[in-house]
Short mmCIF file of C-alpha atoms and ligand atoms in Angstrom, two decimals:
data_model
loop_
_atom_site.label_atom_id
_atom_site.label_comp_id
_atom_site.label_asym_id
_atom_site.label_seq_id
_atom_site.Cartn_x
_atom_site.Cartn_y
_atom_site.Cartn_z
CA UNK A 47 8.70 25.28 11.56
CA UNK A 48 5.83 23.19 8.64
CA UNK A 49 3.44 25.66 8.13
CA UNK A 50 0.72 23.70 7.36
CA UNK A 51 -1.88 26.12 5.60
CA UNK A 52 -5.26 25.33 5.27
CA UNK A 53 -7.15 22.95 8.23
CA UNK A 54 -9.48 20.75 5.85
CA UNK A 55 -8.91 16.84 5.92
CA UNK A 56 -5.90 17.26 3.88
CA UNK A 57 -4.18 20.01 6.78
CA UNK A 58 -5.03 18.16 9.23
CA UNK A 59 -3.94 14.32 7.86
CA UNK A 60 -0.61 16.18 7.26
CA UNK A 61 -0.28 18.91 10.14
CA UNK A 62 -0.24 15.08 11.86
CA UNK A 63 1.09 12.90 10.21
CA UNK A 64 4.20 15.74 10.54
CA UNK A 65 3.15 16.42 14.56
CA UNK A 66 3.50 12.65 14.70
CA UNK A 67 6.79 12.35 13.55
CA UNK A 68 8.01 15.32 16.16
CA UNK A 69 7.88 17.80 14.03
CA UNK A 70 7.29 21.96 14.85
CA UNK A 71 3.31 22.12 12.61
CA UNK A 72 1.48 25.97 12.87
CA UNK A 73 -1.51 25.06 10.59
CA UNK A 74 -3.57 27.71 9.67
CA UNK A 75 -6.66 28.54 8.76
CA UNK A 76 -8.69 31.12 6.34
CA UNK A 77 -12.24 31.08 8.57
CA UNK A 78 -13.18 30.98 12.47
CA UNK A 79 -13.05 26.75 11.83
CA UNK A 80 -11.26 23.84 10.35
CA UNK A 81 -13.02 20.77 8.17
CA UNK A 82 -12.84 23.43 5.36
CA UNK A 83 -15.53 21.14 3.01
CA UNK A 84 -17.13 18.44 5.57
CA UNK A 85 -17.08 20.72 8.22
CA UNK A 86 -19.97 21.98 11.36
CA UNK A 87 -21.78 25.18 10.89
CA UNK A 88 -21.39 27.20 13.81
CA UNK A 89 -25.23 25.60 14.99
CA UNK A 90 -23.70 22.49 15.07
CA UNK A 91 -25.29 20.84 11.47
CA UNK A 92 -23.29 18.96 9.02
CA UNK A 93 -22.48 21.38 6.35
CA UNK A 94 -23.26 18.56 4.26
CA UNK A 95 -24.07 14.37 5.05
CA UNK A 96 -20.27 12.44 4.58
CA UNK A 97 -20.11 8.66 4.07
CA UNK A 98 -17.36 6.07 3.81
CA UNK A 99 -17.47 3.08 2.49
CA UNK A 100 -15.02 0.52 3.88
CA UNK A 101 -12.75 1.40 1.30
CA UNK A 102 -11.68 4.29 2.49
CA UNK A 103 -9.02 3.02 4.67
CA UNK A 104 -6.82 6.05 5.05
CA UNK A 105 -9.45 8.31 5.67
CA UNK A 106 -11.01 5.60 8.45
CA UNK A 107 -7.32 5.60 9.50
CA UNK A 108 -6.72 9.09 9.99
CA UNK A 109 -10.40 8.87 12.59
CA UNK A 110 -8.28 5.75 13.98
CA UNK A 111 -5.76 7.89 15.66
CA UNK A 112 -7.68 11.10 15.69
CA UNK A 113 -9.66 8.56 18.66
CA UNK A 114 -13.04 8.90 16.12
CA UNK A 115 -13.54 5.82 14.73
CA UNK A 116 -15.79 4.16 17.18
CA UNK A 117 -18.49 7.38 16.03
CA UNK A 118 -18.82 5.98 12.52
CA UNK A 119 -21.91 3.48 12.16
CA UNK A 120 -23.32 1.91 9.69
CA UNK A 121 -26.08 2.99 9.54
CA UNK A 122 -27.21 -0.53 7.13
CA UNK A 123 -24.98 -3.43 7.78
CA UNK A 124 -28.01 -5.77 6.10
CA UNK A 125 -28.28 -3.39 2.75
CA UNK A 126 -28.97 0.05 1.78
CA UNK A 127 -32.68 0.39 2.09
CA UNK A 128 -33.69 2.71 -1.73
CA UNK A 129 -36.82 3.41 -1.96
CA UNK A 130 -38.36 4.00 -5.42
CA UNK A 131 -40.94 7.10 -6.26
CA UNK A 132 -42.15 5.79 -9.95
CA UNK A 133 -43.36 2.66 -8.90
CA UNK A 134 -43.16 3.25 -5.32
CA UNK A 135 -40.29 0.06 -4.57
CA UNK A 136 -38.29 -0.49 -1.00
CA UNK A 137 -36.46 -3.07 -1.48
CA UNK A 138 -32.22 -3.39 -0.11
CA UNK A 139 -29.62 -2.82 -2.02
CA UNK A 140 -26.32 -4.40 -1.25
CA UNK A 141 -23.41 -2.09 -2.87
CA UNK A 142 -21.20 -4.89 -3.64
CA UNK A 143 -21.91 -7.39 -6.36
CA UNK A 144 -20.64 -9.73 -4.27
CA UNK A 145 -23.56 -9.54 -2.32
CA UNK A 146 -25.98 -9.65 -5.09
CA UNK A 147 -25.40 -13.08 -5.38
CA UNK A 148 -28.70 -12.99 -3.00
CA UNK A 149 -31.98 -11.95 -5.57
CA UNK A 150 -33.25 -10.08 -3.00
CA UNK A 151 -30.16 -7.68 -2.89
CA UNK A 152 -29.55 -7.39 -6.65
CA UNK A 153 -30.71 -3.45 -8.01
CA UNK A 154 -33.67 -3.55 -11.17
CA UNK A 155 -31.68 -4.29 -13.86
CA UNK A 156 -28.55 -6.52 -13.21
CA UNK A 157 -28.59 -8.41 -15.73
CA UNK A 158 -25.37 -10.03 -16.96
CA UNK A 159 -25.06 -7.95 -19.90
CA UNK A 160 -25.67 -5.22 -17.39
CA UNK A 161 -22.09 -6.85 -15.29
CA UNK A 162 -20.16 -7.38 -17.83
CA UNK A 163 -20.64 -3.82 -19.02
CA UNK A 164 -19.73 -2.15 -15.27
CA UNK A 165 -17.19 -4.46 -15.19
CA UNK A 166 -15.81 -3.12 -18.34
CA UNK A 167 -16.51 0.11 -16.90
CA UNK A 168 -13.97 -0.92 -14.02
CA UNK A 169 -11.43 -1.49 -16.42
CA UNK A 170 -8.56 0.05 -18.10
CA UNK A 171 -10.24 1.13 -21.54
CA UNK A 172 -11.91 4.46 -23.43
CA UNK A 173 -12.78 6.84 -21.35
CA UNK A 174 -16.45 8.44 -21.76
CA UNK A 175 -19.97 8.82 -20.80
CA UNK A 176 -21.07 6.53 -18.23
CA UNK A 177 -24.46 7.53 -19.88
CA UNK A 178 -22.87 6.26 -22.62
CA UNK A 179 -21.33 3.06 -21.54
CA UNK A 180 -24.72 2.01 -20.22
CA UNK A 181 -27.05 3.38 -22.67
CA UNK A 182 -27.29 -0.48 -23.22
CA UNK A 183 -28.79 -1.00 -19.35
CA UNK A 184 -31.02 1.81 -18.82
CA UNK A 185 -32.56 -0.23 -15.77
CA UNK A 186 -29.57 -0.59 -14.59
CA UNK A 187 -28.24 2.52 -14.92
CA UNK A 188 -30.91 4.21 -13.46
CA UNK A 189 -31.44 1.77 -10.18
CA UNK A 190 -27.36 1.38 -9.38
CA UNK A 191 -24.85 3.26 -11.39
CA UNK A 192 -26.72 6.12 -11.81
CA UNK A 193 -26.81 7.04 -7.88
CA UNK A 194 -23.47 5.54 -7.29
CA UNK A 195 -21.95 7.77 -10.42
CA UNK A 196 -24.26 11.21 -8.59
CA UNK A 197 -22.70 9.84 -5.05
CA UNK A 198 -18.79 8.97 -5.45
CA UNK A 199 -18.42 11.96 -8.76
CA UNK A 200 -20.94 14.26 -7.48
CA UNK A 201 -20.59 14.65 -11.82
CA UNK A 202 -24.52 13.45 -13.29
CA UNK A 203 -23.32 10.13 -15.55
CA UNK A 204 -24.76 12.29 -18.92
CA UNK A 205 -20.87 13.57 -18.35
CA UNK A 206 -19.16 11.63 -16.16
CA UNK A 207 -16.35 10.08 -16.53
CA UNK A 208 -15.90 5.99 -17.12
CA UNK A 209 -11.85 5.52 -16.14
CA UNK A 210 -13.53 8.30 -13.01
CA UNK A 211 -15.48 5.53 -11.50
CA UNK A 212 -13.13 2.65 -12.91
CA UNK A 213 -11.22 4.67 -9.81
CA UNK A 214 -14.49 3.38 -7.12
CA UNK A 215 -15.52 0.53 -9.05
CA UNK A 216 -12.22 -1.48 -8.87
CA UNK A 217 -11.68 -0.33 -4.90
CA UNK A 218 -15.01 -1.93 -3.80
CA UNK A 219 -14.64 -5.70 -5.12
CA UNK A 220 -12.59 -7.15 -1.33
CA UNK A 221 -13.80 -8.10 1.05
CA UNK A 222 -15.46 -4.92 3.56
CA UNK A 223 -14.88 -2.30 0.51
CA UNK A 224 -18.39 -1.69 0.05
CA UNK A 225 -19.87 -1.02 3.85
CA UNK A 226 -21.19 2.10 4.43
CA UNK A 227 -19.82 4.57 7.67
CA UNK A 228 -21.31 7.92 8.67
CA UNK A 229 -21.01 9.94 11.81
CA UNK A 230 -23.23 8.73 14.44
CA UNK A 231 -23.91 12.80 15.87
CA UNK A 232 -22.14 14.54 12.38
CA UNK A 233 -19.30 15.84 11.41
CA UNK A 234 -18.27 18.22 13.82
CA UNK A 235 -17.91 15.98 17.70
CA UNK A 236 -16.81 13.38 15.48
CA UNK A 237 -14.24 14.39 13.27
CA UNK A 238 -13.33 18.01 13.61
CA UNK A 239 -12.91 18.74 17.30
CA UNK A 240 -11.78 14.69 18.17
CA UNK A 241 -9.02 15.95 15.12
CA UNK A 242 -8.34 19.40 16.06
CA UNK A 243 -8.13 17.56 19.82
CA UNK A 244 -5.47 15.70 18.26
CA UNK A 245 -3.96 18.23 17.18
CA UNK A 246 -3.65 20.48 20.17
CA UNK A 247 -1.78 17.50 21.62
CA UNK A 248 0.90 17.39 19.82
CA UNK A 249 1.83 20.44 20.60
CA UNK A 250 0.38 21.90 17.15
CA UNK A 251 0.40 25.82 17.22
CA UNK A 252 -3.75 25.86 15.83
CA UNK A 253 -5.15 29.54 14.17
CA UNK A 254 -7.73 29.99 12.92
CA UNK A 255 -9.05 33.43 11.08
CA UNK A 256 -5.54 33.32 9.25
CA UNK A 257 -6.09 34.08 5.86
CA UNK A 258 -2.64 33.26 3.69
CA UNK A 259 -2.63 36.13 0.97
CA UNK A 260 0.30 36.31 -1.08
CA UNK A 261 3.41 34.33 -0.94
CA UNK A 262 6.70 35.51 -2.29
CA UNK A 263 8.70 32.76 -4.51
CA UNK A 264 12.28 33.78 -6.26
CA UNK A 265 14.26 30.41 -7.00
CA UNK A 266 12.19 28.21 -7.27
CA UNK A 267 11.70 28.32 -2.74
CA UNK A 268 8.25 30.07 -1.11
CA UNK A 269 9.89 32.97 0.28
CA UNK A 270 7.12 35.04 2.95
CA UNK A 271 3.95 33.74 3.39
CA UNK A 272 1.47 37.27 3.92
CA UNK A 273 -1.04 36.09 5.92
CA UNK A 274 -3.81 39.02 6.61
CA UNK A 275 -2.36 39.81 9.94
CA UNK A 276 1.68 38.61 9.86
CA UNK A 277 4.13 38.45 7.28
CA UNK A 278 6.68 34.75 7.60
CA UNK A 279 9.83 34.88 6.23
CA UNK A 280 10.65 31.30 5.86
CA UNK A 281 14.48 30.04 6.51
CA UNK A 282 16.24 27.45 5.26
CA UNK A 283 14.27 25.33 8.13
CA UNK A 284 11.28 25.92 7.25
CA UNK A 285 9.03 23.70 5.06
CA UNK A 286 5.98 24.72 3.92
CA UNK A 287 2.17 22.97 2.55
CA UNK A 288 -0.66 24.11 1.06
CA UNK A 289 -4.00 21.90 1.62
CA UNK A 290 -5.86 24.35 0.09
CA UNK A 291 -8.66 24.02 -2.79
CA UNK A 292 -7.32 24.57 -6.33
CA UNK A 293 -8.62 27.14 -6.53
CA UNK A 294 -6.51 28.76 -3.94
CA UNK A 295 -3.62 27.37 -5.25
CA UNK A 296 -3.81 28.51 -8.24
CA UNK A 297 -4.43 31.85 -7.28
CA UNK A 298 -1.01 32.11 -4.98
CA UNK A 299 0.75 29.90 -6.98
CA UNK A 300 1.53 30.06 -11.08
CA UNK A 301 1.06 27.16 -13.22
CA UNK A 302 -0.69 24.52 -11.11
CA UNK A 303 -2.43 21.76 -12.69
CA UNK A 304 -5.99 21.86 -11.36
CA UNK A 305 -9.09 21.20 -12.40
CA UNK A 306 -10.98 24.36 -12.77
CA UNK A 307 -15.49 23.50 -13.42
CA UNK A 308 -16.64 22.28 -10.30
CA UNK A 309 -20.27 20.46 -8.82
CA UNK A 310 -22.95 21.12 -5.97
CA UNK A 311 -24.11 19.94 -3.64
CA UNK A 312 -27.46 20.70 -2.08
CA UNK A 313 -27.68 19.71 1.13
CA UNK A 314 -31.92 20.12 3.16
CA UNK A 315 -31.63 20.76 6.96
CA UNK A 316 -34.39 19.31 9.13
CA UNK A 317 -34.97 19.62 12.59
CA UNK A 318 -37.24 16.22 12.66
CA UNK A 319 -34.87 13.74 14.05
CA UNK A 320 -35.78 10.17 14.05
CA UNK A 321 -35.85 8.46 17.54
CA UNK A 322 -34.88 5.10 16.34
CA UNK A 323 -31.62 4.25 14.81
CA UNK A 324 -29.46 5.95 12.56
CA UNK A 325 -30.79 5.48 8.66
CA UNK A 326 -29.23 6.30 5.41
CA UNK A 327 -31.99 4.95 2.93
CA UNK A 328 -31.61 5.30 -1.13
CA UNK A 329 -33.80 7.50 -2.89
CA UNK A 330 -35.48 6.83 -7.15
CA UNK A 331 -36.24 9.29 -9.47
CA UNK A 332 -36.89 11.90 -6.73
CA UNK A 333 -34.88 15.18 -5.17
CA UNK A 334 -33.66 13.36 -2.58
CA UNK A 335 -31.01 11.37 -4.00
CA UNK A 336 -30.00 10.18 -0.29
CA UNK A 337 -31.75 10.74 3.23
CA UNK A 338 -29.76 10.29 6.57
CA UNK A 339 -32.25 10.49 9.88
CA UNK A 340 -30.91 10.73 13.22
CA UNK A 341 -31.60 11.93 16.58
CA UNK A 342 -30.94 15.71 16.28
CA UNK A 343 -32.71 16.21 12.49
CA UNK A 344 -33.06 14.40 8.99
CA UNK A 345 -30.45 15.91 6.51
CA UNK A 346 -31.09 15.95 2.28
CA UNK A 347 -28.65 15.25 -0.24
CA UNK A 348 -28.47 16.50 -3.56
CA UNK A 349 -25.16 16.07 -4.87
CA UNK A 350 -24.68 17.36 -8.96
CA UNK A 351 -27.47 19.63 -7.69
CA UNK A 352 -27.25 21.55 -11.04
CA UNK A 353 -30.54 22.94 -10.86
CA UNK A 354 -31.15 22.54 -7.38
CA UNK A 355 -28.41 25.17 -6.45
CA UNK A 356 -29.80 27.73 -8.22
CA UNK A 357 -33.69 27.03 -6.29
CA UNK A 358 -33.94 28.70 -2.88
CA UNK A 359 -35.50 26.85 0.61
CA UNK A 360 -39.63 27.48 -0.02
CA UNK A 361 -39.21 25.55 -2.93
CA UNK A 362 -37.33 23.05 -2.30
CA UNK A 363 -38.58 22.01 1.35
CA UNK A 364 -41.77 20.89 1.07
CA UNK A 365 -40.84 18.86 -1.80
CA UNK A 366 -38.23 17.24 0.34
CA UNK A 367 -40.27 16.67 2.99
CA UNK A 368 -43.35 15.14 1.25
CA UNK A 369 -40.59 12.83 -0.29
CA UNK A 370 -38.99 11.88 3.20
CA UNK A 371 -42.67 11.37 4.91
CA UNK A 372 -42.81 8.59 1.96
CA UNK A 373 -39.60 7.02 3.33
CA UNK A 374 -40.75 6.99 6.72
CA UNK A 375 -43.85 5.45 5.41
CA UNK A 376 -42.30 3.04 3.45
CA UNK A 377 -39.48 2.02 5.92
CA UNK A 378 -41.73 2.33 9.20
CA UNK A 379 -39.06 3.98 10.70
CA UNK A 380 -39.79 4.92 14.73
CA UNK A 381 -41.91 8.28 16.19
CA UNK A 382 -44.54 10.84 14.88
CA UNK A 383 -43.67 11.95 11.42
CA UNK A 384 -45.70 15.70 10.78
CA UNK A 385 -47.12 16.06 8.01
CA UNK A 386 -45.76 19.70 7.68
CA UNK A 387 -42.67 20.45 6.83
CA UNK A 388 -40.48 21.44 10.06
CA UNK A 389 -38.15 24.48 10.32
CA UNK A 390 -35.75 23.05 7.31
CA UNK A 391 -32.07 24.96 6.56
CA UNK A 392 -31.02 24.86 2.69
CA UNK A 393 -26.48 24.09 2.57
CA UNK A 394 -25.46 25.05 -1.20
CA UNK A 395 -21.95 24.52 -1.16
CA UNK A 396 -21.80 25.65 -5.23
CA UNK A 397 -18.02 23.98 -5.49
CA UNK A 398 -18.50 21.12 -3.69
CA UNK A 399 -16.19 19.12 -5.66
CA UNK A 400 -14.27 19.05 -9.30
CA UNK A 401 -16.58 17.91 -12.15
CA UNK A 402 -15.11 14.58 -12.76
CA UNK A 403 -15.19 14.05 -16.94
CA UNK A 404 -13.49 12.02 -19.22
CA UNK A 405 -10.25 13.45 -19.96
CA UNK A 406 -6.94 14.15 -18.68
CA UNK A 407 -7.15 14.24 -14.86
CA UNK A 408 -5.42 17.32 -13.37
CA UNK A 409 -1.91 15.95 -12.10
CA UNK A 410 -0.49 18.61 -10.47
CA UNK A 411 2.69 18.84 -8.47
CA UNK A 412 3.27 16.76 -5.62
CA UNK A 413 6.10 19.67 -4.95
CA UNK A 414 6.32 23.04 -7.51
CA UNK A 415 8.09 24.70 -5.38
CA UNK A 416 11.58 23.05 -3.61
CA UNK A 417 10.15 23.74 -0.34
CA UNK A 418 6.98 24.13 -0.44
CA UNK A 419 4.11 20.74 -1.16
CA UNK A 420 0.81 20.95 -2.17
CA UNK A 421 -2.13 18.17 -0.49
CA UNK A 422 -5.89 19.43 -1.19
CA UNK A 423 -8.61 16.16 -2.54
CA UNK A 424 -7.41 17.76 -6.13
CA UNK A 425 -4.24 16.62 -5.61
CA UNK A 426 -4.49 12.80 -5.73
CA UNK A 427 -5.27 12.23 -9.52
CA UNK A 428 -5.64 8.25 -8.87
CA UNK A 429 -9.34 9.21 -6.82
CA UNK A 430 -12.46 11.51 -7.90
CA UNK A 431 -12.06 14.69 -4.83
CA UNK A 432 -12.97 12.62 -1.84
CA UNK A 433 -12.45 12.69 2.15
CA UNK A 434 -10.15 8.94 0.54
CA UNK A 435 -8.07 11.50 -1.54
CA UNK A 436 -8.21 14.57 1.09
CA UNK A 437 -6.01 12.34 3.26
CA UNK A 438 -3.90 10.06 0.73
CA UNK A 439 -2.68 14.27 -0.27
CA UNK A 440 -2.05 15.55 3.65
CA UNK A 441 -0.04 11.53 3.96
CA UNK A 442 1.86 12.14 0.30
CA UNK A 443 2.64 15.93 1.10
CA UNK A 444 3.86 15.34 4.59
CA UNK A 445 5.84 12.36 3.48
CA UNK A 446 7.85 14.80 0.59
CA UNK A 447 8.41 17.97 2.52
CA UNK A 448 10.05 15.58 4.96
CA UNK A 449 12.39 13.61 2.36
C1 FAD B 205 -21.60 19.27 0.56
C2 FAD B 205 -20.56 18.35 0.31
C3 FAD B 205 -20.21 17.04 0.40
C4 FAD B 205 -19.67 15.64 1.52
N1 FAD B 205 -19.62 14.46 0.74
C5 FAD B 205 -18.46 14.22 0.78
C6 FAD B 205 -19.28 12.31 1.58
O1 FAD B 205 -19.72 11.87 1.42
N2 FAD B 205 -17.62 11.04 0.17
C7 FAD B 205 -16.61 11.88 0.36
O2 FAD B 205 -15.74 10.91 0.70
N3 FAD B 205 -16.57 12.99 0.40
C8 FAD B 205 -17.57 14.35 0.27
N4 FAD B 205 -17.34 14.86 -0.16
C9 FAD B 205 -15.93 16.19 -0.67
C10 FAD B 205 -14.97 15.82 0.99
O3 FAD B 205 -15.51 17.49 1.47
C11 FAD B 205 -14.06 16.98 0.05
O4 FAD B 205 -13.03 15.86 -0.46
C12 FAD B 205 -12.84 17.39 1.49
O5 FAD B 205 -13.04 17.52 2.46
C13 FAD B 205 -11.81 17.82 0.87
O6 FAD B 205 -10.62 17.53 1.70
P1 FAD B 205 -9.38 19.62 1.53
O7 FAD B 205 -8.61 19.53 2.35
O8 FAD B 205 -8.73 18.15 0.20
O9 FAD B 205 -10.14 20.61 0.61
P2 FAD B 205 -10.89 21.37 2.32
O10 FAD B 205 -12.04 20.58 2.70
O11 FAD B 205 -11.41 22.05 0.72
O12 FAD B 205 -10.16 22.18 2.98
C14 FAD B 205 -9.11 23.69 2.09
C15 FAD B 205 -9.15 24.60 4.16
O13 FAD B 205 -8.76 25.52 3.21
C16 FAD B 205 -8.89 26.74 3.40
N5 FAD B 205 -8.54 27.86 3.46
C17 FAD B 205 -9.03 28.66 1.46
N6 FAD B 205 -8.18 29.41 1.84
C18 FAD B 205 -7.05 29.31 2.72
C19 FAD B 205 -5.69 30.31 2.68
N7 FAD B 205 -5.95 31.43 1.61
N8 FAD B 205 -5.43 31.03 3.41
C20 FAD B 205 -5.76 29.70 4.17
N9 FAD B 205 -6.85 28.56 4.49
C21 FAD B 205 -7.40 28.23 3.42
C22 FAD B 205 -10.24 26.76 3.59
O14 FAD B 205 -11.16 27.14 4.56
C23 FAD B 205 -10.36 25.12 4.31
O15 FAD B 205 -10.78 24.88 5.14
C24 FAD B 205 -18.74 15.27 0.11
C25 FAD B 205 -18.22 17.45 -0.39
C26 FAD B 205 -19.52 18.54 0.09
C27 FAD B 205 -18.92 19.58 -0.20
#
């Protein structure tokens, strides 16, 4: 039996790969629902908006494998609508520099020198903060690099690592790599439910509310898994994958090279949707960084939201709604947009991702014990902690325990 512990994306992917290879799998999850940091809340709302880009090949392939790829749609194929609250200008910006040959798709400040500085970050070199590397190009930093940094690294440019952003930039160049996708209905119906259905169809035993409390180890092997409800003594053929967040892996095992500083993401979900197609709008100089408009509701993302994580819904919601109204007007979103903020749910993920700052990148051993492998977004040092990193780590852990 292979015990996969943690039903976030990394655990779901690992369980899927193993079941597909014909291995018997039990998937243990501490909470009542799967999905981890990419989950639906009990009322169906996403914990937070999740976007993929075309470069996220492994994550998109997993969606295909579970029959969910068609549910991830490209809301803005003509370029991202961006509203700058500083001067009220509204434009569309191509996410890929390949699209910047059109002047009307170019971000502000995209001069040849600024592009050279961007390219410099994509090449291996000195690791420093992005604000330092882009100091000579403040308009381009504000209009493109800073939003990209916050979205990809969940770390403000003043702290974020050029080496980490370089990992992203190098992958955004190819054709289709910068196309942006979101779940049409939400993470529940478009990711978690299809993944669990696929696992069930392949005979995976799924145990929610099954929290791993302790791992007995001896002789370089895991010997007993202590869950709340049961203890599982591991046989010679059994294997374990811990697909857990770093703080849990560190608690259960010793000497794991794991990140220990995290950054929050705050999401506001307004119970008032737009009747038209799904839209995804960027904002500059605003509390709202990204606004996702679906028929079910409007969601706002505030990444690297250290200050906002300390604010309450009463202060955040009216500010965000005022900005949404301006975006709705600027981009002529269909439907009625009431002046008063609709009911709003605020979700604060305080440890959404590690802080991606300059310095050594944690690189935990994939297999710290002979019969146990690690998975999780933070175990894939080639990328920042994202859905793609979680997917690739799950595949790598599945390979490791089968070797
Ligand atoms: C609000 C928000 C927005 C984001 N937006 C994006 C985005 O747009 N694009 C993107 O690529 N990434 C995004 N991310 C990051 C992405 O969600 C993560 O990289 C990814 O979901 C991590 O998956 P994982 O499986 O590695 O970890 P997790 O999702 O943390 O999964 C770990 C699982 O282990 C379970 N668990 C913990 N302890 C135990 C235990 N002791 N026993 C059993 N189970 C346990 C947890 O409950 C959880 O289900 C976002 C994250 C957040 C929070």
